CSV table of N, CA and C in Angstrom, one decimal:
chain,number,residue,atom,x,y,z
V,1,GLN,N,76.9,-0.9,-12.5
V,1,GLN,CA,76.3,0.1,-11.6
V,1,GLN,C,75.9,1.3,-12.4
V,2,VAL,N,74.6,1.7,-12.2
V,2,VAL,CA,74.1,2.9,-12.9
V,2,VAL,C,74.6,4.2,-12.2
V,3,GLN,N,75.0,5.1,-13.1
V,3,GLN,CA,75.4,6.4,-12.6
V,3,GLN,C,74.8,7.5,-13.4
V,4,LEU,N,74.4,8.6,-12.7
V,4,LEU,CA,73.8,9.7,-13.4
V,4,LEU,C,74.7,11.0,-13.1
V,5,VAL,N,75.0,11.7,-14.1
V,5,VAL,CA,75.8,12.9,-14.0
V,5,VAL,C,74.9,14.1,-14.5
V,6,GLU,N,74.7,15.1,-13.7
V,6,GLU,CA,73.9,16.2,-14.0
V,6,GLU,C,74.8,17.4,-14.4
V,7,SER,N,74.2,18.3,-15.1
V,7,SER,CA,74.9,19.6,-15.4
V,7,SER,C,73.8,20.6,-15.8
V,8,GLY,N,74.2,21.9,-15.8
V,8,GLY,CA,73.3,22.9,-16.4
V,8,GLY,C,72.7,23.8,-15.4
V,9,GLY,N,72.8,23.7,-14.1
V,9,GLY,CA,72.3,24.6,-13.2
V,9,GLY,C,73.0,25.9,-13.2
V,10,GLY,N,72.4,26.9,-12.5
V,10,GLY,CA,73.0,28.2,-12.4
V,10,GLY,C,72.1,29.2,-11.9
V,11,SER,N,72.4,30.5,-12.1
V,11,SER,CA,71.6,31.6,-11.7
V,11,SER,C,71.0,32.3,-12.9
V,12,VAL,N,69.8,32.6,-12.7
V,12,VAL,CA,69.0,33.3,-13.8
V,12,VAL,C,68.0,34.2,-13.2
V,13,GLN,N,67.7,35.3,-14.0
V,13,GLN,CA,66.6,36.2,-13.5
V,13,GLN,C,65.2,35.6,-13.8
V,14,ALA,N,64.3,36.1,-13.1
V,14,ALA,CA,62.9,35.6,-13.3
V,14,ALA,C,62.5,35.9,-14.7
V,15,GLY,N,61.8,34.9,-15.3
V,15,GLY,CA,61.4,34.9,-16.7
V,15,GLY,C,62.4,34.3,-17.6
V,16,GLY,N,63.6,34.0,-17.1
V,16,GLY,CA,64.6,33.4,-17.9
V,16,GLY,C,64.5,31.9,-18.1
V,17,SER,N,65.4,31.3,-18.7
V,17,SER,CA,65.4,29.8,-19.0
V,17,SER,C,66.7,29.2,-18.7
V,18,LEU,N,66.6,27.9,-18.4
V,18,LEU,CA,67.8,27.1,-18.2
V,18,LEU,C,67.5,25.7,-18.7
V,19,ARG,N,68.5,25.0,-19.1
V,19,ARG,CA,68.4,23.6,-19.5
V,19,ARG,C,69.3,22.7,-18.7
V,20,LEU,N,68.7,21.7,-18.0
V,20,LEU,CA,69.5,20.8,-17.2
V,20,LEU,C,69.7,19.5,-18.0
V,21,SER,N,70.9,18.9,-17.8
V,21,SER,CA,71.2,17.6,-18.5
V,21,SER,C,71.5,16.6,-17.5
V,22,CYS,N,71.1,15.3,-17.8
V,22,CYS,CA,71.4,14.2,-17.0
V,22,CYS,C,71.9,13.0,-17.9
V,23,THR,N,73.1,12.6,-17.7
V,23,THR,CA,73.7,11.6,-18.6
V,23,THR,C,73.8,10.3,-17.8
V,24,ALA,N,73.2,9.2,-18.3
V,24,ALA,CA,73.2,7.9,-17.6
V,24,ALA,C,74.3,7.0,-18.2
V,25,SER,N,74.9,6.2,-17.3
V,25,SER,CA,75.8,5.2,-17.7
V,25,SER,C,75.5,3.9,-16.8
V,26,GLY,N,75.8,2.8,-17.4
V,26,GLY,CA,75.7,1.6,-16.6
V,26,GLY,C,74.5,0.8,-16.8
V,27,TYR,N,73.5,1.3,-17.5
V,27,TYR,CA,72.3,0.6,-17.8
V,27,TYR,C,72.6,-0.4,-18.9
V,28,THR,N,72.0,-1.6,-18.8
V,28,THR,CA,72.2,-2.6,-19.8
V,28,THR,C,71.0,-2.6,-20.8
V,29,SER,N,70.0,-1.9,-20.5
V,29,SER,CA,68.8,-1.7,-21.3
V,29,SER,C,68.7,-0.2,-21.6
V,30,ALA,N,68.2,0.1,-22.8
V,30,ALA,CA,68.0,1.5,-23.2
V,30,ALA,C,66.6,1.9,-22.8
V,31,SER,N,65.8,1.0,-22.2
V,31,SER,CA,64.4,1.3,-21.9
V,31,SER,C,64.3,1.4,-20.4
V,32,ASN,N,64.3,2.6,-19.9
V,32,ASN,CA,64.2,2.9,-18.5
V,32,ASN,C,63.3,4.1,-18.3
V,33,TYR,N,63.1,4.5,-17.0
V,33,TYR,CA,62.4,5.7,-16.7
V,33,TYR,C,63.4,6.7,-16.0
V,34,MET,N,63.5,7.8,-16.6
V,34,MET,CA,64.3,8.9,-16.0
V,34,MET,C,63.5,10.1,-15.8
V,35,GLY,N,63.8,10.8,-14.6
V,35,GLY,CA,63.0,11.9,-14.3
V,35,GLY,C,63.7,12.9,-13.5
V,36,TRP,N,63.0,14.0,-13.2
V,36,TRP,CA,63.6,15.1,-12.4
V,36,TRP,C,62.8,15.4,-11.2
V,37,PHE,N,63.5,15.8,-10.1
V,37,PHE,CA,63.0,16.2,-8.9
V,37,PHE,C,63.7,17.5,-8.5
V,38,ARG,N,63.1,18.2,-7.6
V,38,ARG,CA,63.8,19.3,-6.9
V,38,ARG,C,63.5,19.3,-5.5
V,39,GLN,N,64.3,20.0,-4.7
V,39,GLN,CA,64.2,20.0,-3.3
V,39,GLN,C,64.7,21.3,-2.7
V,40,VAL,N,64.0,21.9,-1.8
V,40,VAL,CA,64.4,23.1,-1.1
V,40,VAL,C,64.7,22.6,0.3
V,41,PRO,N,65.7,23.1,1.0
V,41,PRO,CA,66.0,22.7,2.3
V,41,PRO,C,64.8,22.9,3.2
V,42,GLY,N,64.5,21.8,4.0
V,42,GLY,CA,63.4,21.8,4.9
V,42,GLY,C,62.1,21.4,4.3
V,43,LYS,N,62.1,21.1,3.0
V,43,LYS,CA,60.8,20.7,2.4
V,43,LYS,C,61.0,19.3,1.7
V,44,GLU,N,59.9,18.6,1.5
V,44,GLU,CA,60.0,17.3,0.8
V,44,GLU,C,60.4,17.6,-0.7
V,45,ARG,N,61.0,16.5,-1.2
V,45,ARG,CA,61.3,16.6,-2.7
V,45,ARG,C,60.0,16.7,-3.5
V,46,GLU,N,60.1,17.3,-4.6
V,46,GLU,CA,59.0,17.5,-5.5
V,46,GLU,C,59.3,16.9,-6.8
V,47,GLY,N,58.4,16.0,-7.3
V,47,GLY,CA,58.6,15.4,-8.6
V,47,GLY,C,58.2,16.4,-9.7
V,48,LEU,N,58.9,16.4,-10.8
V,48,LEU,CA,58.7,17.4,-11.8
V,48,LEU,C,58.3,16.8,-13.1
V,49,ALA,N,59.1,15.9,-13.6
V,49,ALA,CA,58.8,15.3,-14.9
V,49,ALA,C,59.5,13.9,-15.0
V,50,VAL,N,58.9,13.1,-15.9
V,50,VAL,CA,59.6,11.8,-16.1
V,50,VAL,C,59.4,11.4,-17.6
V,51,ILE,N,60.4,10.7,-18.1
V,51,ILE,CA,60.3,10.2,-19.5
V,51,ILE,C,60.7,8.8,-19.6
V,52,TYR,N,60.0,8.1,-20.5
V,52,TYR,CA,60.3,6.7,-20.8
V,52,TYR,C,61.4,6.7,-21.9
V,53,THR,N,62.6,6.2,-21.6
V,53,THR,CA,63.7,6.3,-22.5
V,53,THR,C,63.6,5.3,-23.6
V,54,GLY,N,62.7,4.3,-23.5
V,54,GLY,CA,62.5,3.4,-24.6
V,54,GLY,C,61.5,3.8,-25.6
V,55,GLY,N,60.9,5.0,-25.4
V,55,GLY,CA,60.0,5.6,-26.3
V,55,GLY,C,60.0,7.1,-26.2
V,56,SER,N,58.9,7.7,-26.1
V,56,SER,CA,58.8,9.1,-26.0
V,56,SER,C,57.8,9.6,-25.0
V,57,ALA,N,57.2,8.7,-24.3
V,57,ALA,CA,56.1,9.1,-23.3
V,57,ALA,C,56.7,10.0,-22.2
V,58,THR,N,56.0,11.0,-21.9
V,58,THR,CA,56.4,11.9,-20.8
V,58,THR,C,55.2,12.1,-19.9
V,59,TYR,N,55.6,12.6,-18.7
V,59,TYR,CA,54.6,12.9,-17.7
V,59,TYR,C,55.1,14.1,-16.8
V,60,TYR,N,54.2,15.0,-16.5
V,60,TYR,CA,54.6,16.2,-15.8
V,60,TYR,C,53.8,16.4,-14.6
V,61,ALA,N,54.4,17.0,-13.6
V,61,ALA,CA,53.6,17.5,-12.4
V,61,ALA,C,52.9,18.7,-12.9
V,62,ASP,N,51.7,18.9,-12.3
V,62,ASP,CA,50.9,20.1,-12.6
V,62,ASP,C,51.6,21.4,-12.4
V,63,SER,N,52.5,21.4,-11.4
V,63,SER,CA,53.2,22.6,-11.0
V,63,SER,C,54.1,23.2,-12.1
V,64,VAL,N,54.5,22.3,-13.0
V,64,VAL,CA,55.5,22.7,-14.0
V,64,VAL,C,55.0,22.5,-15.5
V,65,LYS,N,53.8,22.0,-15.6
V,65,LYS,CA,53.2,21.7,-16.9
V,65,LYS,C,53.1,23.0,-17.7
V,66,GLY,N,53.6,23.0,-18.9
V,66,GLY,CA,53.5,24.2,-19.7
V,66,GLY,C,54.8,25.1,-19.6
V,67,ARG,N,55.5,24.9,-18.6
V,67,ARG,CA,56.8,25.7,-18.4
V,67,ARG,C,58.0,24.9,-18.6
V,68,PHE,N,58.0,23.6,-18.1
V,68,PHE,CA,59.1,22.7,-18.2
V,68,PHE,C,58.9,21.7,-19.2
V,69,SER,N,59.9,21.2,-19.9
V,69,SER,CA,59.8,20.2,-20.9
V,69,SER,C,60.9,19.2,-20.7
V,70,ILE,N,60.6,17.9,-20.7
V,70,ILE,CA,61.6,16.8,-20.6
V,70,ILE,C,61.8,16.2,-21.9
V,71,SER,N,63.0,15.9,-22.3
V,71,SER,CA,63.3,15.3,-23.6
V,71,SER,C,64.6,14.5,-23.4
V,72,GLN,N,64.9,13.8,-24.5
V,72,GLN,CA,66.1,12.9,-24.4
V,72,GLN,C,66.9,12.9,-25.7
V,73,ASP,N,68.1,12.6,-25.6
V,73,ASP,CA,69.0,12.2,-26.7
V,73,ASP,C,69.5,10.8,-26.5
V,74,LYS,N,68.8,9.9,-27.2
V,74,LYS,CA,69.1,8.5,-26.9
V,74,LYS,C,70.5,8.1,-27.3
V,75,ALA,N,71.1,8.7,-28.3
V,75,ALA,CA,72.5,8.4,-28.7
V,75,ALA,C,73.5,8.8,-27.6
V,76,LYS,N,73.1,9.8,-26.8
V,76,LYS,CA,74.0,10.3,-25.7
V,76,LYS,C,73.6,9.8,-24.4
V,77,ASN,N,72.5,9.0,-24.3
V,77,ASN,CA,72.0,8.5,-23.0
V,77,ASN,C,71.7,9.7,-22.0
V,78,THR,N,71.2,10.7,-22.6
V,78,THR,CA,71.0,12.0,-21.8
V,78,THR,C,69.6,12.4,-21.9
V,79,VAL,N,69.1,12.8,-20.7
V,79,VAL,CA,67.8,13.4,-20.6
V,79,VAL,C,67.9,14.9,-20.2
V,80,TYR,N,67.1,15.7,-20.7
V,80,TYR,CA,67.1,17.1,-20.5
V,80,TYR,C,65.9,17.6,-19.8
V,81,LEU,N,66.0,18.7,-19.1
V,81,LEU,CA,64.9,19.4,-18.5
V,81,LEU,C,65.0,20.9,-18.9
V,82,GLN,N,64.2,21.2,-19.9
V,82,GLN,CA,64.2,22.6,-20.3
V,82,GLN,C,63.2,23.4,-19.4
V,83,MET,N,63.7,24.4,-18.8
V,83,MET,CA,62.9,25.2,-17.9
V,83,MET,C,62.7,26.6,-18.4
V,84,ASN,N,61.5,27.0,-18.7
V,84,ASN,CA,61.2,28.3,-19.2
V,84,ASN,C,60.4,29.1,-18.2
V,85,SER,N,60.3,30.4,-18.4
V,85,SER,CA,59.5,31.3,-17.6
V,85,SER,C,59.8,31.0,-16.1
V,86,LEU,N,61.1,31.0,-15.7
V,86,LEU,CA,61.4,30.6,-14.4
V,86,LEU,C,61.0,31.7,-13.4
V,87,LYS,N,60.6,31.2,-12.2
V,87,LYS,CA,60.2,32.1,-11.1
V,87,LYS,C,61.1,31.9,-9.9
V,88,PRO,N,61.1,32.9,-9.0
V,88,PRO,CA,61.9,32.7,-7.8
V,88,PRO,C,61.6,31.4,-7.0
V,89,ASP,N,60.3,31.0,-7.1
V,89,ASP,CA,59.9,29.8,-6.4
V,89,ASP,C,60.5,28.5,-7.0
V,90,ASP,N,61.1,28.7,-8.2
V,90,ASP,CA,61.7,27.5,-8.8
V,90,ASP,C,63.1,27.3,-8.3
V,91,THR,N,63.6,28.2,-7.4
V,91,THR,CA,64.9,28.1,-6.8
V,91,THR,C,65.0,26.8,-6.0
V,92,ALA,N,65.9,25.9,-6.3
V,92,ALA,CA,66.0,24.6,-5.6
V,92,ALA,C,67.2,23.9,-6.1
V,93,MET,N,67.5,22.8,-5.4
V,93,MET,CA,68.5,21.8,-5.9
V,93,MET,C,67.7,20.9,-6.8
V,94,TYR,N,68.2,20.6,-8.0
V,94,TYR,CA,67.5,19.8,-8.9
V,94,TYR,C,68.3,18.5,-9.1
V,95,TYR,N,67.5,17.4,-9.0
V,95,TYR,CA,68.1,16.0,-9.1
V,95,TYR,C,67.5,15.2,-10.2
V,96,CYS,N,68.2,14.5,-10.9
V,96,CYS,CA,67.6,13.5,-11.8
V,96,CYS,C,67.7,12.1,-11.1
V,97,ALA,N,66.8,11.2,-11.5
V,97,ALA,CA,66.8,9.9,-10.9
V,97,ALA,C,66.3,8.9,-12.0
V,98,ALA,N,66.7,7.6,-11.8
V,98,ALA,CA,66.4,6.6,-12.8
V,98,ALA,C,65.9,5.4,-12.2
V,99,HIS,N,64.9,4.7,-12.9
V,99,HIS,CA,64.4,3.5,-12.4
V,99,HIS,C,64.2,2.6,-13.6
V,100,ARG,N,64.6,1.3,-13.5
V,100,ARG,CA,64.5,0.4,-14.7
V,100,ARG,C,63.1,0.1,-15.1
V,101,HIS,N,62.2,0.0,-14.2
V,101,HIS,CA,60.9,-0.5,-14.5
V,101,HIS,C,59.7,0.4,-14.3
V,102,CYS,N,59.8,1.4,-13.5
V,102,CYS,CA,58.7,2.3,-13.0
V,102,CYS,C,59.0,3.7,-13.1
V,103,CYS,N,58.1,4.5,-13.4
V,103,CYS,CA,56.9,4.4,-14.0
V,103,CYS,C,56.7,5.7,-14.8
V,104,GLY,N,55.9,5.7,-15.8
V,104,GLY,CA,55.7,6.9,-16.7
V,104,GLY,C,54.5,7.7,-16.2
V,105,ASP,N,54.4,7.8,-14.9
V,105,ASP,CA,53.3,8.6,-14.4
V,105,ASP,C,53.7,9.1,-12.9
V,106,SER,N,52.7,9.5,-12.2
V,106,SER,CA,53.0,10.1,-10.9
V,106,SER,C,53.6,9.0,-9.9
V,107,TRP,N,53.4,7.8,-10.2
V,107,TRP,CA,54.1,6.8,-9.3
V,107,TRP,C,55.6,7.0,-9.3
V,108,PHE,N,56.2,7.4,-10.3
V,108,PHE,CA,57.6,7.7,-10.3
V,108,PHE,C,58.0,8.7,-9.2
V,109,PHE,N,57.1,9.7,-9.1
V,109,PHE,CA,57.4,10.7,-8.1
V,109,PHE,C,57.2,10.2,-6.7
V,110,SER,N,56.4,9.1,-6.5
V,110,SER,CA,56.1,8.6,-5.2
V,110,SER,C,57.1,7.5,-4.7
V,111,LEU,N,57.9,7.0,-5.6
V,111,LEU,CA,58.8,6.0,-5.2
V,111,LEU,C,59.7,6.5,-4.1
V,112,PRO,N,60.0,5.6,-3.1
V,112,PRO,CA,61.0,6.0,-2.1
V,112,PRO,C,62.4,6.2,-2.7
V,113,ARG,N,63.2,7.0,-2.1
V,113,ARG,CA,64.5,7.4,-2.6
V,113,ARG,C,65.3,6.1,-2.9
V,114,ASN,N,65.3,5.2,-2.0
V,114,ASN,CA,66.2,4.0,-2.2
V,114,ASN,C,65.6,3.0,-3.2
V,115,ALA,N,64.5,3.3,-3.8
V,115,ALA,CA,63.9,2.4,-4.8
V,115,ALA,C,64.5,2.7,-6.2
V,116,PHE,N,65.1,3.8,-6.3
V,116,PHE,CA,65.7,4.2,-7.6
V,116,PHE,C,67.0,3.5,-7.9
V,117,ASP,N,67.3,3.3,-9.1
V,117,ASP,CA,68.6,2.7,-9.5
V,117,ASP,C,69.8,3.7,-9.2
V,118,ALA,N,69.5,4.9,-9.4
V,118,ALA,CA,70.5,5.9,-9.2
V,118,ALA,C,69.9,7.3,-9.1
V,119,TRP,N,70.7,8.2,-8.5
V,119,TRP,CA,70.4,9.6,-8.4
V,119,TRP,C,71.6,10.4,-8.9
V,120,GLY,N,71.3,11.5,-9.5
V,120,GLY,CA,72.4,12.4,-9.8
V,120,GLY,C,72.9,13.2,-8.6
V,121,GLN,N,74.0,13.9,-8.8
V,121,GLN,CA,74.6,14.6,-7.6
V,121,GLN,C,73.8,15.9,-7.3
V,122,GLY,N,73.0,16.3,-8.1
V,122,GLY,CA,72.2,17.5,-7.9
V,122,GLY,C,72.9,18.7,-8.5
V,123,THR,N,72.1,19.6,-9.0
V,123,THR,CA,72.5,20.9,-9.6
V,123,THR,C,71.7,22.0,-9.1
V,124,LEU,N,72.3,23.1,-8.6
V,124,LEU,CA,71.5,24.2,-8.0
V,124,LEU,C,71.0,25.2,-9.1
V,125,VAL,N,69.8,25.5,-8.9
V,125,VAL,CA,69.1,26.5,-9.8
V,125,VAL,C,68.7,27.6,-8.9
V,126,THR,N,69.1,28.8,-9.2
V,126,THR,CA,68.8,30.0,-8.4
V,126,THR,C,68.1,31.0,-9.3
V,127,VAL,N,66.9,31.4,-9.0
V,127,VAL,CA,66.1,32.4,-9.8
V,127,VAL,C,65.9,33.6,-9.0
V,128,SER,N,66.4,34.7,-9.5
V,128,SER,CA,66.3,36.0,-8.7
V,128,SER,C,65.2,36.8,-9.3
V,129,SER,N,64.6,37.7,-8.5
V,129,SER,CA,63.5,38.5,-8.9
V,129,SER,C,64.0,39.8,-9.5
C-alpha cells in the first residue's frame, strides 16, 4: 500500500519562502507521478505542480510558475515543493498525491481524488501580510 507523508508547512510572512516535503513508501516502481495540490475551505482543490519520478520532467500550473519549484531526491523517495515569494493568497492546506501511470501535465490535476494511489495527510501553510 502506497503511503505519503508530508512535512514542512508553517507560518511565514509575505515574500518569504517555505519548502514542503512528501516522502513516499510502498511503491514497487521508482517511476511514478507525484504532485502537489492546495485547497482552501469552501473552494475546489488547485493543482500546483507534478514531477515524473522516473526522470526529471515537471509541469506547473500557471498560477505558481516562476515562484514554486518541484524537485525530488530519488534516494529518499521524497518530492519537494519549494515555494518562494509567498503571498497571503497562498494560504491553504497543501497536499501531495501520487499516481503510478498519469500524468506529467495538467491531466494529473484533473484526476478525481479516488484515482490517485495515495494522498498525504496535508500540511498547513499560512502567509501573513
